[in-house]
Short mmCIF file of C-alpha atoms in Angstrom, two decimals:
data_model
loop_
_atom_site.label_atom_id
_atom_site.label_comp_id
_atom_site.label_asym_id
_atom_site.label_seq_id
_atom_site.Cartn_x
_atom_site.Cartn_y
_atom_site.Cartn_z
CA MET A 1 -3.84 -5.93 11.35
CA THR A 2 -2.62 -9.50 10.80
CA SER A 3 1.12 -9.66 11.41
CA LEU A 4 2.95 -12.06 9.14
CA SER A 5 5.99 -14.04 10.11
CA TYR A 6 8.50 -16.42 8.58
CA GLU A 7 9.71 -17.66 11.94
CA ALA A 8 8.25 -21.10 11.16
CA SER A 9 10.71 -21.45 8.29
CA ASP A 10 13.63 -23.86 8.71
CA TYR A 11 15.63 -21.54 6.49
CA PRO A 12 16.48 -17.86 6.87
CA VAL A 13 14.11 -15.65 4.90
CA PRO A 14 15.44 -12.16 4.20
CA ASP A 15 13.36 -9.37 5.76
CA ARG A 16 12.52 -7.90 2.36
CA TYR A 17 10.13 -10.79 1.69
CA LEU A 18 8.29 -10.36 4.98
CA GLU A 19 8.07 -6.60 4.50
CA ALA A 20 6.63 -6.81 0.98
CA HIS A 21 4.22 -9.58 1.92
CA GLN A 22 3.08 -7.67 4.99
CA ARG A 23 2.45 -4.58 2.85
CA TYR A 24 0.25 -6.62 0.55
CA TRP A 25 -1.65 -8.32 3.40
CA THR A 26 -2.40 -4.89 4.85
CA ARG A 27 -3.68 -3.72 1.46
CA LEU A 28 -5.68 -6.90 0.94
CA ALA A 29 -7.70 -6.26 4.07
CA ARG A 30 -8.73 -2.76 3.01
CA ALA A 31 -11.36 -1.64 0.52
CA GLY A 32 -10.01 -1.31 -2.99
CA CYS A 33 -11.39 0.49 -6.01
CA TRP A 34 -14.23 -1.95 -6.75
CA PHE A 35 -14.48 -4.32 -3.78
CA SER A 36 -14.74 -3.92 -0.01
CA GLY A 37 -12.10 -5.32 2.31
CA ALA A 38 -14.39 -8.24 3.15
CA GLU A 39 -14.88 -9.03 -0.54
CA ARG A 40 -11.16 -8.82 -1.27
CA VAL A 41 -10.35 -11.23 1.55
CA ALA A 42 -13.14 -13.52 0.26
CA ILE A 43 -11.49 -13.43 -3.19
CA ALA A 44 -8.17 -14.47 -1.61
CA ARG A 45 -9.94 -17.28 0.26
CA GLU A 46 -11.53 -18.45 -2.99
CA VAL A 47 -8.10 -18.64 -4.65
CA ARG A 48 -7.12 -21.20 -2.04
CA LEU A 49 -10.35 -23.17 -2.48
CA ALA A 50 -9.93 -23.22 -6.26
CA ARG A 51 -6.82 -25.33 -5.98
CA SER A 52 -8.76 -28.29 -4.64
CA CYS A 53 -11.94 -27.77 -6.69
CA SER A 54 -12.88 -31.03 -8.44
CA LEU A 55 -14.78 -29.23 -11.22
CA CYS A 56 -11.63 -27.24 -12.04
CA GLN A 57 -9.61 -30.46 -12.07
CA ARG A 58 -12.05 -32.16 -14.45
CA ARG A 59 -12.05 -29.11 -16.70
CA LYS A 60 -8.27 -28.95 -16.74
CA ASP A 61 -8.13 -32.61 -17.75
CA ALA A 62 -10.70 -32.12 -20.53
CA LEU A 63 -9.84 -31.20 -24.09
CA SER A 64 -12.00 -28.11 -23.67
CA ALA A 65 -13.00 -26.61 -20.32
CA ALA A 66 -16.40 -25.64 -21.76
CA GLN A 67 -17.30 -29.32 -22.23
CA VAL A 68 -17.44 -29.93 -18.48
CA GLU A 69 -20.40 -28.56 -16.56
CA GLY A 70 -20.97 -28.39 -12.82
CA ASP A 71 -20.54 -26.16 -9.79
CA HIS A 72 -17.28 -24.98 -8.30
CA GLU A 73 -16.44 -26.08 -4.78
CA GLY A 74 -16.15 -23.02 -2.64
CA GLY A 75 -18.30 -19.92 -2.77
CA GLY A 76 -20.07 -18.16 0.02
CA ALA A 77 -19.97 -14.41 -0.12
CA LEU A 78 -19.06 -14.09 -3.79
CA THR A 79 -21.25 -14.20 -6.89
CA ASP A 80 -21.04 -17.09 -9.37
CA VAL A 81 -19.32 -14.99 -12.01
CA VAL A 82 -16.62 -13.87 -9.57
CA ILE A 83 -16.09 -17.47 -8.46
CA GLU A 84 -15.80 -18.65 -12.08
CA THR A 85 -13.26 -15.89 -12.76
CA ILE A 86 -11.12 -16.85 -9.78
CA HIS A 87 -11.24 -20.60 -10.35
CA ARG A 88 -10.42 -20.52 -14.07
CA ILE A 89 -7.51 -18.10 -13.77
CA THR A 90 -6.10 -19.94 -10.78
CA THR A 91 -6.28 -23.45 -12.21
CA ASP A 92 -6.15 -23.18 -16.01
CA PRO A 93 -4.53 -19.88 -17.04
CA GLY A 94 -3.03 -21.17 -20.27
CA ARG A 95 -6.43 -21.76 -21.88
CA LEU A 96 -8.19 -18.47 -21.17
CA THR A 97 -9.79 -16.96 -24.25
CA ARG A 98 -11.36 -13.71 -25.28
CA SER A 99 -14.75 -15.38 -25.60
CA TRP A 100 -14.49 -16.67 -22.01
CA TYR A 101 -13.67 -13.13 -20.84
CA ASP A 102 -16.53 -11.63 -22.87
CA GLY A 103 -18.83 -14.21 -21.29
CA LEU A 104 -17.93 -12.90 -17.84
CA LEU A 105 -18.78 -9.35 -18.88
CA SER A 106 -22.11 -10.51 -20.30
CA GLN A 107 -22.92 -11.91 -16.84
CA GLY A 108 -22.49 -8.45 -15.31
CA LEU A 109 -18.85 -8.33 -14.30
CA THR A 110 -17.16 -5.05 -15.23
CA GLU A 111 -13.64 -4.81 -16.61
CA GLU A 112 -12.60 -2.79 -13.58
CA GLN A 113 -13.85 -5.50 -11.22
CA TYR A 114 -12.14 -8.13 -13.36
CA VAL A 115 -8.77 -6.40 -13.03
CA GLU A 116 -9.11 -6.03 -9.27
CA ILE A 117 -10.07 -9.71 -8.93
CA LEU A 118 -7.08 -10.67 -11.07
CA GLY A 119 -4.72 -8.46 -9.07
CA THR A 120 -5.96 -9.85 -5.77
CA LEU A 121 -5.75 -13.38 -7.11
CA VAL A 122 -2.22 -13.21 -8.42
CA ALA A 123 -0.77 -11.46 -5.38
CA THR A 124 -2.36 -13.99 -3.03
CA LEU A 125 -1.30 -16.93 -5.18
CA SER A 126 2.23 -15.65 -5.44
CA ILE A 127 2.66 -15.18 -1.70
CA ASP A 128 1.01 -18.55 -1.01
CA ASP A 129 3.30 -20.27 -3.51
CA PHE A 130 6.33 -18.67 -1.92
CA CYS A 131 5.26 -20.17 1.40
CA ILE A 132 4.68 -23.56 -0.23
CA GLY A 133 8.07 -23.30 -1.91
CA ILE A 134 10.03 -22.70 1.28
CA GLY A 135 7.93 -25.21 3.23
CA VAL A 136 5.88 -23.09 5.62
CA PRO A 137 2.07 -22.94 5.97
CA GLU A 138 0.26 -20.22 4.03
CA HIS A 139 -0.31 -17.08 6.11
CA PRO A 140 -3.70 -16.72 7.80
CA LEU A 141 -5.84 -14.34 5.74
CA PRO A 142 -6.21 -10.88 7.29
CA ASN A 143 -9.32 -9.63 9.03
CA PRO A 144 -11.08 -7.22 6.68
CA VAL A 145 -11.07 -3.53 7.47
CA GLY A 146 -14.25 -1.52 6.97
CA GLY A 147 -14.69 1.14 4.32
CA ASP A 148 -16.22 1.57 0.91
CA ALA A 149 -14.64 0.86 -2.45
CA THR A 150 -13.48 4.10 -4.04
CA GLN A 151 -14.87 3.27 -7.52
CA TYR A 152 -11.89 5.10 -8.99
CA ARG A 153 -11.29 4.59 -12.69
CA PRO A 154 -8.07 6.29 -13.78
CA PRO A 155 -8.80 8.96 -16.40
CA GLY A 156 -5.84 7.88 -18.54
CA ALA A 157 -7.15 4.33 -19.11
CA THR A 158 -8.14 3.55 -22.69
CA HIS A 159 -8.97 0.53 -24.78
CA SER A 160 -6.16 -0.73 -26.98
CA ASP A 161 -5.31 -4.25 -28.07
CA ALA A 162 -5.69 -6.12 -24.76
CA TRP A 163 -8.99 -7.43 -23.36
CA VAL A 164 -8.96 -4.80 -20.63
CA SER A 165 -8.38 -1.06 -20.76
CA MET A 166 -4.90 0.07 -19.80
CA ILE A 167 -3.01 3.27 -19.12
CA GLN A 168 -0.41 3.83 -21.82
CA GLU A 169 2.84 5.59 -20.95
CA LYS A 170 1.63 9.01 -22.05
CA GLY A 171 -1.57 8.60 -20.02
CA ALA A 172 0.35 7.92 -16.80
CA THR A 173 0.03 11.42 -15.39
CA GLY A 174 -1.35 13.00 -12.23
CA ALA A 175 -2.11 10.36 -9.60
CA GLU A 176 -0.73 7.69 -11.93
CA ALA A 177 2.56 9.44 -12.75
CA ASP A 178 4.51 6.96 -10.61
CA LEU A 179 3.24 3.79 -12.27
CA TYR A 180 5.93 3.18 -14.86
CA SER A 181 8.79 4.99 -13.08
CA GLY A 182 9.16 7.37 -16.03
CA VAL A 183 10.39 4.68 -18.46
CA PRO A 184 9.67 5.62 -22.09
CA ARG A 185 8.21 2.21 -22.88
CA ALA A 186 6.75 -0.07 -20.22
CA ALA A 187 6.14 -3.73 -21.01
CA ASN A 188 2.53 -4.71 -21.66
CA VAL A 189 2.58 -7.08 -18.69
CA ILE A 190 3.23 -4.10 -16.41
CA LYS A 191 0.54 -1.95 -18.04
CA ALA A 192 -1.96 -4.82 -18.02
CA MET A 193 -3.20 -4.11 -14.50
CA SER A 194 -3.23 -0.32 -14.71
CA LEU A 195 -7.01 0.00 -14.80
CA VAL A 196 -6.64 -0.47 -11.04
CA PRO A 197 -3.44 1.51 -10.43
CA ASP A 198 -2.68 -0.02 -7.04
CA GLU A 199 -2.39 -3.41 -8.74
CA VAL A 200 0.58 -2.09 -10.72
CA ARG A 201 2.12 -0.75 -7.52
CA THR A 202 1.71 -4.15 -5.87
CA LEU A 203 3.10 -5.84 -8.98
CA ASN A 204 6.22 -3.70 -8.77
CA ASP A 205 6.55 -4.09 -5.01
CA LEU A 206 6.38 -7.89 -5.05
CA GLY A 207 8.48 -8.16 -8.23
CA ASN A 208 11.26 -6.12 -6.64
CA VAL A 209 11.57 -8.82 -3.99
CA GLN A 210 10.52 -12.05 -5.68
CA TYR A 211 12.25 -11.48 -9.04
CA VAL A 212 15.00 -8.89 -9.31
CA PRO A 213 14.97 -5.31 -8.03
CA ALA A 214 13.77 -2.90 -10.74
CA ALA A 215 17.10 -1.05 -10.66
CA GLN A 216 18.85 -4.32 -11.58
CA ALA A 217 16.31 -5.59 -14.11
CA MET A 218 18.36 -4.64 -17.18
CA ASN A 219 21.63 -5.83 -15.69
CA VAL A 220 21.77 -9.44 -16.80
CA LYS A 221 25.30 -9.94 -15.47
CA ALA A 222 24.30 -9.45 -11.85
CA SER A 223 23.60 -12.39 -9.59
CA TYR A 224 20.89 -12.08 -6.98
CA GLY A 225 20.13 -13.98 -3.80
CA GLY A 226 22.57 -16.77 -4.55
CA LEU A 227 21.45 -17.34 -8.15
CA SER A 228 22.91 -16.11 -11.42
CA ARG A 229 20.59 -14.27 -13.77
CA ALA A 230 20.63 -17.25 -16.12
CA GLN A 231 19.43 -19.49 -13.28
CA ILE A 232 16.70 -17.00 -12.41
CA GLU A 233 15.52 -16.83 -16.03
CA LEU A 234 15.64 -20.61 -16.28
CA ILE A 235 13.16 -20.89 -13.42
CA ALA A 236 10.99 -18.14 -14.90
CA GLY A 237 10.97 -19.87 -18.27
CA ARG A 238 10.06 -23.25 -16.81
CA VAL A 239 7.15 -21.84 -14.79
CA SER A 240 5.91 -19.98 -17.88
CA ALA A 241 6.12 -23.12 -19.99
CA LEU A 242 4.31 -25.23 -17.40
CA ASN A 243 1.49 -22.70 -17.52
CA SER A 244 1.52 -22.60 -21.36
CA CYS A 245 2.15 -18.86 -21.23
CA PHE A 246 2.69 -17.31 -24.66
CA TYR A 247 3.86 -13.96 -23.30
CA MET B 1 13.70 -14.61 -24.21
CA ALA B 2 15.32 -13.20 -21.11
CA LEU B 3 17.29 -16.43 -20.73
CA ARG B 4 18.65 -16.19 -24.25
CA GLU B 5 19.62 -12.52 -23.92
CA THR B 6 21.22 -13.22 -20.54
CA ALA B 7 23.24 -16.05 -22.05
CA GLU B 8 24.34 -13.97 -25.04
CA ILE B 9 25.49 -11.02 -23.00
CA ASN B 10 27.32 -13.30 -20.57
CA ALA B 11 28.90 -15.14 -23.51
CA GLN B 12 27.31 -18.40 -22.40
CA THR B 13 25.86 -21.10 -24.62
CA VAL B 14 22.45 -22.14 -23.31
CA ASP B 15 20.20 -24.79 -24.79
CA LEU B 16 16.85 -23.00 -24.56
CA ALA B 17 14.90 -26.19 -25.14
CA VAL B 18 15.75 -27.11 -21.54
CA ILE B 19 12.73 -24.98 -20.61
CA ILE B 20 10.47 -27.76 -21.90
CA ASP B 21 12.78 -30.76 -21.95
CA ASP B 22 14.30 -32.14 -18.74
CA ALA B 23 16.55 -34.47 -20.69
CA ARG B 24 18.65 -31.46 -21.67
CA ALA B 25 19.15 -30.21 -18.12
CA ASP B 26 22.66 -31.53 -17.60
CA THR B 27 23.92 -30.16 -20.92
CA SER B 28 21.88 -26.95 -20.92
CA GLY B 29 24.76 -24.65 -20.05
CA VAL B 30 23.04 -23.38 -16.90
CA GLN B 31 24.64 -24.53 -13.66
CA HIS B 32 22.47 -26.80 -11.50
CA ALA B 33 19.66 -26.57 -14.04
CA ARG B 34 18.19 -29.94 -13.10
CA VAL B 35 17.59 -29.17 -9.43
CA LEU B 36 16.24 -25.71 -10.22
CA LEU B 37 13.85 -27.03 -12.88
CA ASP B 38 12.62 -29.76 -10.53
CA PHE B 39 12.04 -27.26 -7.76
CA ALA B 40 10.13 -24.87 -10.04
CA GLN B 41 8.03 -27.72 -11.36
CA GLU B 42 7.11 -28.97 -7.89
CA ILE B 43 6.15 -25.48 -6.70
CA VAL B 44 3.73 -25.24 -9.62
CA ALA B 45 2.40 -28.73 -8.79
CA GLY B 46 1.82 -27.82 -5.12
CA LYS B 47 2.63 -29.31 -1.73
CA SER B 48 4.08 -32.81 -1.88
CA ASP B 49 6.94 -34.99 -0.75
CA ALA B 50 8.51 -34.41 -4.15
CA LEU B 51 8.57 -30.68 -3.41
CA THR B 52 10.34 -31.34 -0.11
CA ARG B 53 12.95 -33.43 -1.92
CA ALA B 54 13.35 -30.80 -4.63
CA ARG B 55 13.82 -28.09 -2.01
CA LEU B 56 16.53 -30.06 -0.24
CA ALA B 57 18.23 -30.77 -3.57
CA VAL B 58 18.50 -27.03 -4.30
CA ILE B 59 19.93 -26.40 -0.84
CA GLY B 60 22.39 -29.26 -1.30
CA ALA B 61 23.54 -28.13 -4.74
CA LEU B 62 23.47 -24.38 -4.13
CA SER B 63 22.49 -22.87 -0.77
CA MET B 64 19.56 -22.01 1.49
CA ASP B 65 19.72 -18.46 0.17
CA ALA B 66 19.43 -19.72 -3.41
CA MET B 67 16.48 -21.94 -2.50
CA VAL B 68 14.57 -18.98 -1.04
CA THR B 69 15.36 -16.88 -4.11
CA ALA B 70 14.28 -19.71 -6.41
CA ALA B 71 10.98 -20.04 -4.50
CA GLY B 72 10.48 -16.30 -4.90
CA VAL B 73 11.13 -16.36 -8.63
CA ALA B 74 8.90 -19.38 -9.29
CA SER B 75 6.05 -17.90 -7.27
CA ASN B 76 6.54 -14.54 -8.97
CA PHE B 77 6.08 -16.12 -12.37
CA GLN B 78 3.00 -18.00 -11.21
CA ARG B 79 1.68 -14.44 -10.93
CA MET B 80 3.08 -12.98 -14.15
CA VAL B 81 1.72 -15.73 -16.41
CA ARG B 82 -1.79 -15.18 -15.06
CA ILE B 83 -1.57 -11.44 -15.57
CA ALA B 84 -0.45 -11.92 -19.17
CA ASP B 85 -2.93 -14.63 -20.09
CA GLY B 86 -5.74 -13.15 -18.00
CA THR B 87 -5.67 -9.74 -19.65
CA GLY B 88 -5.14 -10.81 -23.26
CA ILE B 89 -2.14 -8.55 -23.78
CA PRO B 90 -0.16 -9.03 -26.96
CA VAL B 91 3.55 -9.73 -26.77
CA ASP B 92 5.47 -6.45 -27.09
CA ALA B 93 6.63 -5.98 -30.69
CA PRO B 94 10.42 -5.93 -30.06
CA MET B 95 10.14 -9.05 -27.93
CA LEU B 96 8.04 -10.76 -30.58
CA VAL B 97 10.69 -10.16 -33.22
CA LEU B 98 13.53 -11.19 -30.91
CA THR B 99 11.84 -14.46 -30.03
CA GLU B 100 10.55 -15.48 -33.47
CA SER B 101 12.81 -18.47 -33.92
CA ILE B 102 12.61 -19.83 -30.37
CA ARG B 103 8.82 -19.60 -30.32
CA ASP B 104 8.71 -21.97 -33.27
CA GLU B 105 11.40 -24.22 -31.86
CA LEU B 106 9.74 -24.59 -28.45
CA GLY B 107 6.21 -24.91 -29.81
CA ILE B 108 5.05 -21.77 -28.01
CA ASN B 109 3.10 -20.59 -31.06
CA THR B 110 0.58 -23.37 -30.43
CA TYR B 111 -0.43 -22.00 -27.03
CA THR B 112 -4.00 -20.66 -26.69
CA ALA B 113 -2.81 -17.17 -25.78
CA ALA B 114 -0.94 -16.87 -29.07
CA ALA B 115 -4.27 -15.65 -30.46
CA ASN B 116 -3.83 -12.42 -28.46
CA THR B 117 -0.78 -11.38 -30.47
CA PRO B 118 -1.45 -10.51 -34.11
CA GLU B 119 1.38 -11.02 -36.57
CA LEU B 120 3.39 -7.91 -37.27
CA GLY B 121 3.14 -6.34 -40.71
CA THR B 122 6.21 -6.57 -42.94
CA ILE B 123 7.34 -2.98 -42.41
CA LYS B 124 6.85 -3.06 -38.64
CA ARG B 125 8.59 -6.42 -38.41
CA LEU B 126 11.53 -5.19 -40.45
CA PHE B 127 11.78 -2.04 -38.37
CA PHE B 128 11.90 -3.95 -35.10
CA LYS B 129 14.29 -6.51 -36.52
CA LEU B 130 16.71 -3.85 -37.77
CA PHE B 131 16.36 -1.23 -35.05
CA GLY B 132 14.09 -2.17 -32.13
CA ALA B 133 15.74 -5.47 -31.29
CA VAL B 134 19.22 -4.05 -31.77
CA MET B 135 18.47 -1.08 -29.54
CA PHE B 136 17.00 -3.35 -26.86
CA ARG B 137 20.13 -5.48 -26.86
CA ARG B 138 22.31 -2.38 -26.68
CA MET B 139 20.34 -1.16 -23.66
CA LEU B 140 20.84 -4.49 -21.94
CA ARG B 141 24.54 -4.53 -22.70
CA ARG B 142 24.99 -0.97 -21.47
CA ALA B 143 23.06 -1.60 -18.25
CA SER B 144 24.96 -4.81 -17.63
CA ARG B 145 28.29 -3.08 -18.17
CA GLU B 146 27.58 0.02 -16.12
CA GLN B 147 25.92 -1.47 -13.06
CA PRO B 148 27.88 -3.38 -10.46
#
């Protein structure tokens, strides 16, 4: 297991960050539902490569990403369609379209694989950006652990009005009963990753540390970690706007 | 939306356009908005000297603790925006109704991902305007009053 540390930081980092990030790194190294540990670590590595990919930069600068052809810089163990998925979501999330997503499926990617790639991507990116933010190097990626992907598709997942299938509140039963903490109506952004239930668990785990604890989420009068809620939401709003996020 | 609801419940006046317009930072109604916006922006842009300066500015204006929290929040939303835009989820109906006016004002309706959220029908829209949005605000007020 790769042990993470924030000892290189010039500033004190509360233990809750290290603990949550360590939990994710441990999970990253293991087989998931649709990818082996080695493939999941390769996905995380590709997220890092995407940020310096010149094709992605040219596409981002173009009026339409589809106008710019070429090969992504990176690759290795992953297929072209997986690499395209990782690079586009990492570098140009505000211009993703349904037709782009459908194109990935027509190249053989399944919706279950897509959700696991997305979950791996966003968790890695988020932890990396935290490191960048506080001024420490990104953590070394973990060594993969052997084992086969479980190929588990939750029985409660159904198609609704998103691109991917999701578990609605009433479908969150059995092994998925914990996903939405019993709330009568979970936000779509929480349900979005539920086709791979562990992605929702990671989402909640990291959000509890890097945003506000779930128990405090509705309390907009509370301050947290030296910031008022208004200051926290200001940062959230700016990051969303910079990424052209409609949600 | 969360910023507006937070401001309302805390009886603050916040200029929401500060989200997209730096020129409004000093009059936005949010304390130390300029340094926080700069820091968030530089985290999204990546490693640079400007990020180092922005980090030190947050520490100078607020604290080391606040800088770490701000880095956590910015990096958390780097994640959330990709989940939302990468899965094509529509905006939840109560939130859509609550944010109608600010979406127009901030130009958010022109974003590519707006296509994932169909317009609400008249009856549904009216229902959420009259009941859903009001109930959501009540829940926030209650939670903010009851919790320490």
